[in-house]
XYZ file of C-alpha atoms in Angstrom:
199
model
C -4.334 -8.694 -20.459
C -5.743 -5.424 -21.696
C -8.993 -5.838 -19.762
C -7.085 -6.648 -16.579
C -5.169 -3.361 -16.848
C -8.376 -1.410 -17.481
C -10.175 -2.933 -14.488
C -7.116 -2.480 -12.245
C -6.851 1.182 -13.296
C -10.571 1.790 -12.672
C -10.403 0.263 -9.188
C -7.163 2.094 -8.317
C -8.427 5.458 -9.521
C -11.701 5.000 -7.621
C -9.655 4.368 -4.466
C -7.645 7.541 -5.051
C -10.649 9.816 -5.594
C -12.361 8.283 -2.561
C -9.381 8.856 -0.263
C -6.069 10.338 -1.373
C -4.296 8.170 1.222
C -4.995 5.307 -1.198
C -2.142 6.627 -3.403
C 0.639 4.539 -1.715
C -1.265 1.386 -2.711
C -0.444 2.154 -6.356
C 2.987 0.770 -5.490
C 1.454 -2.734 -5.494
C 0.531 -2.917 -9.206
C 3.637 -0.944 -10.147
C 5.850 -3.586 -8.511
C 3.793 -6.610 -9.532
C 2.962 -5.833 -13.175
C 5.506 -7.712 -15.309
C 6.737 -5.199 -17.914
C 7.583 -1.489 -18.083
C 4.980 -1.086 -20.830
C 2.260 -2.507 -18.566
C 3.280 -0.175 -15.747
C 3.147 2.886 -18.030
C -0.230 1.870 -19.485
C -1.552 1.280 -15.971
C -0.477 4.754 -14.804
C -1.936 6.373 -17.918
C -5.272 4.570 -17.547
C -5.379 5.370 -13.830
C -4.861 9.086 -14.524
C -7.549 8.983 -17.190
C -9.917 7.185 -14.825
C -9.344 9.785 -12.087
C -10.661 12.402 -14.532
C -13.619 10.127 -15.327
C -14.578 9.667 -11.648
C -14.124 13.369 -10.817
C -15.742 14.795 -13.952
C -18.658 16.363 -11.972
C -16.174 18.510 -9.996
C -13.758 19.294 -12.816
C -14.386 23.024 -12.268
C -12.882 22.634 -8.775
C -9.548 21.164 -9.936
C -7.613 24.372 -9.276
C -9.056 24.662 -5.774
C -8.232 20.994 -5.054
C -4.689 21.483 -6.344
C -4.090 24.457 -4.024
C -5.577 22.509 -1.095
C -3.237 19.539 -1.524
C -0.262 21.793 -2.240
C -0.889 23.653 1.033
C -1.038 20.336 2.915
C 2.211 19.167 1.326
C 4.107 22.427 1.820
C 3.148 23.147 5.457
C 3.977 21.243 8.622
C 0.627 21.680 10.400
C -2.760 20.058 9.950
C -4.552 20.665 6.645
C -2.104 23.201 5.274
C -1.581 25.187 8.476
C 1.636 25.775 10.403
C 5.092 26.659 9.206
C 6.324 26.236 5.644
C 7.969 22.836 5.209
C 7.049 19.239 4.509
C 7.257 17.929 8.092
C 8.074 19.032 11.616
C 10.564 16.278 12.641
C 9.647 16.289 16.334
C 5.908 16.174 15.679
C 6.322 13.673 12.851
C 8.116 11.080 14.991
C 5.589 11.631 17.776
C 2.833 10.932 15.252
C 4.588 7.732 14.157
C 4.672 6.621 17.778
C 0.954 7.423 18.182
C 0.120 5.413 15.074
C 2.115 2.466 16.410
C 0.424 2.405 19.811
C -2.967 3.070 18.240
C -2.673 0.144 15.805
C -0.361 -2.431 17.436
C -1.747 -5.459 15.571
C -1.230 -3.789 12.197
C 2.401 -3.029 13.021
C 3.065 -6.496 14.475
C 1.819 -8.091 11.256
C 3.867 -5.614 9.216
C 7.067 -6.303 11.200
C 6.489 -10.054 10.854
C 6.157 -9.763 7.063
C 9.068 -7.324 6.754
C 11.254 -9.683 8.817
C 10.250 -12.573 6.581
C 11.227 -10.592 3.503
C 14.606 -9.674 5.007
C 15.318 -13.293 5.998
C 14.676 -14.550 2.481
C 16.879 -11.841 1.008
C 19.787 -12.726 3.291
C 21.612 -14.967 0.831
C 21.714 -15.187 -2.973
C 20.276 -18.723 -2.980
C 17.325 -17.795 -0.758
C 16.759 -14.563 -2.663
C 16.629 -16.334 -6.013
C 14.207 -18.937 -4.722
C 11.956 -16.383 -3.008
C 11.651 -14.010 -5.965
C 10.545 -16.860 -8.210
C 7.375 -17.137 -6.113
C 4.473 -14.859 -7.059
C 3.125 -14.728 -3.502
C 6.495 -13.401 -2.278
C 6.563 -10.669 -4.950
C 3.057 -9.541 -4.059
C 3.926 -9.676 -0.348
C 6.902 -7.362 -0.911
C 4.720 -4.963 -2.914
C 2.032 -4.832 -0.210
C 4.541 -4.370 2.627
C 6.271 -1.525 0.757
C 2.898 0.107 0.020
C 1.937 -0.105 3.708
C 5.249 1.463 4.712
C 4.699 4.435 2.402
C 1.123 4.762 3.665
C 2.338 4.994 7.270
C 4.982 7.575 6.333
C 2.335 9.604 4.522
C -0.313 9.412 7.258
C 2.203 10.236 10.021
C 2.071 13.848 8.892
C -1.419 14.144 10.421
C -1.492 11.019 12.613
C -5.170 10.182 12.210
C -5.937 6.471 12.304
C -8.784 6.643 9.801
C -6.373 7.913 7.136
C -4.500 4.638 7.512
C -7.578 2.562 6.622
C -6.493 1.616 3.049
C -3.243 0.166 4.429
C -4.872 -1.375 7.500
C -7.288 -3.299 5.310
C -4.373 -5.169 3.722
C -3.198 -6.804 6.965
C -5.203 -9.971 6.330
C -3.728 -10.215 2.839
C -0.218 -9.808 4.274
C -0.743 -12.738 6.651
C -2.317 -14.827 3.900
C 0.585 -14.209 1.484
C 3.156 -14.858 4.208
C 1.726 -18.239 5.140
C 1.093 -19.281 1.527
C 4.715 -18.474 0.715
C 6.002 -20.448 3.702
C 3.703 -23.341 2.853
C 5.071 -23.476 -0.693
C 8.507 -23.833 0.850
C 7.151 -26.794 2.884
C 7.270 -25.015 6.239
C 3.761 -26.249 7.026
C 1.708 -29.263 6.209
C -1.301 -28.751 3.929
C -3.647 -29.374 6.883
C -1.989 -26.702 9.036
C -2.031 -24.239 6.139
C -5.769 -24.690 5.653
C -6.370 -24.008 9.353
C -4.169 -20.891 9.288
C -5.906 -19.540 6.180
C -9.291 -20.216 7.808
C -8.291 -18.317 10.985
C -6.938 -15.381 8.945
C -10.211 -15.298 7.006
C -12.191 -15.086 10.251
């Protein structure tokens, strides 16, 4: 509905202006929203809302633009270092540091990614899986987390990964709900699993 799009855009834009590493999470509504028109309206409203939330610092837009451009176009921390998007050696070292610094996050992510690959292995399984809303949302969240990791690996600071880390519980919840709908668990077991995830 129209109000749903407005609220979703307000929440998404607030996340972006709070921490720019929230941007990869925009993949979730873009993959889940049902029509191209809804996706376009969502992006438009999100852009408009970013201006709303940052109106008090609108005079600093040019400075902010140059700051983020320097970060994007240089390999070092916060716009320092050589010109280029990434330093391959440092980038892969940062990925390794993120993995060992957040092993539970990556284990949950690999579990969900493996589940997605398994249910895309054959046309019959793929058709059945993509008819389930929980599976679609799971795919969207897993893809968003992947892009968040790739983005954060440029600086390799765990706190920048917080928006993606906070979705780990949701990933487990969606995974088990999807499997339960396919009768992989009894209703009793599912309730216990959801309870444990909630804790």
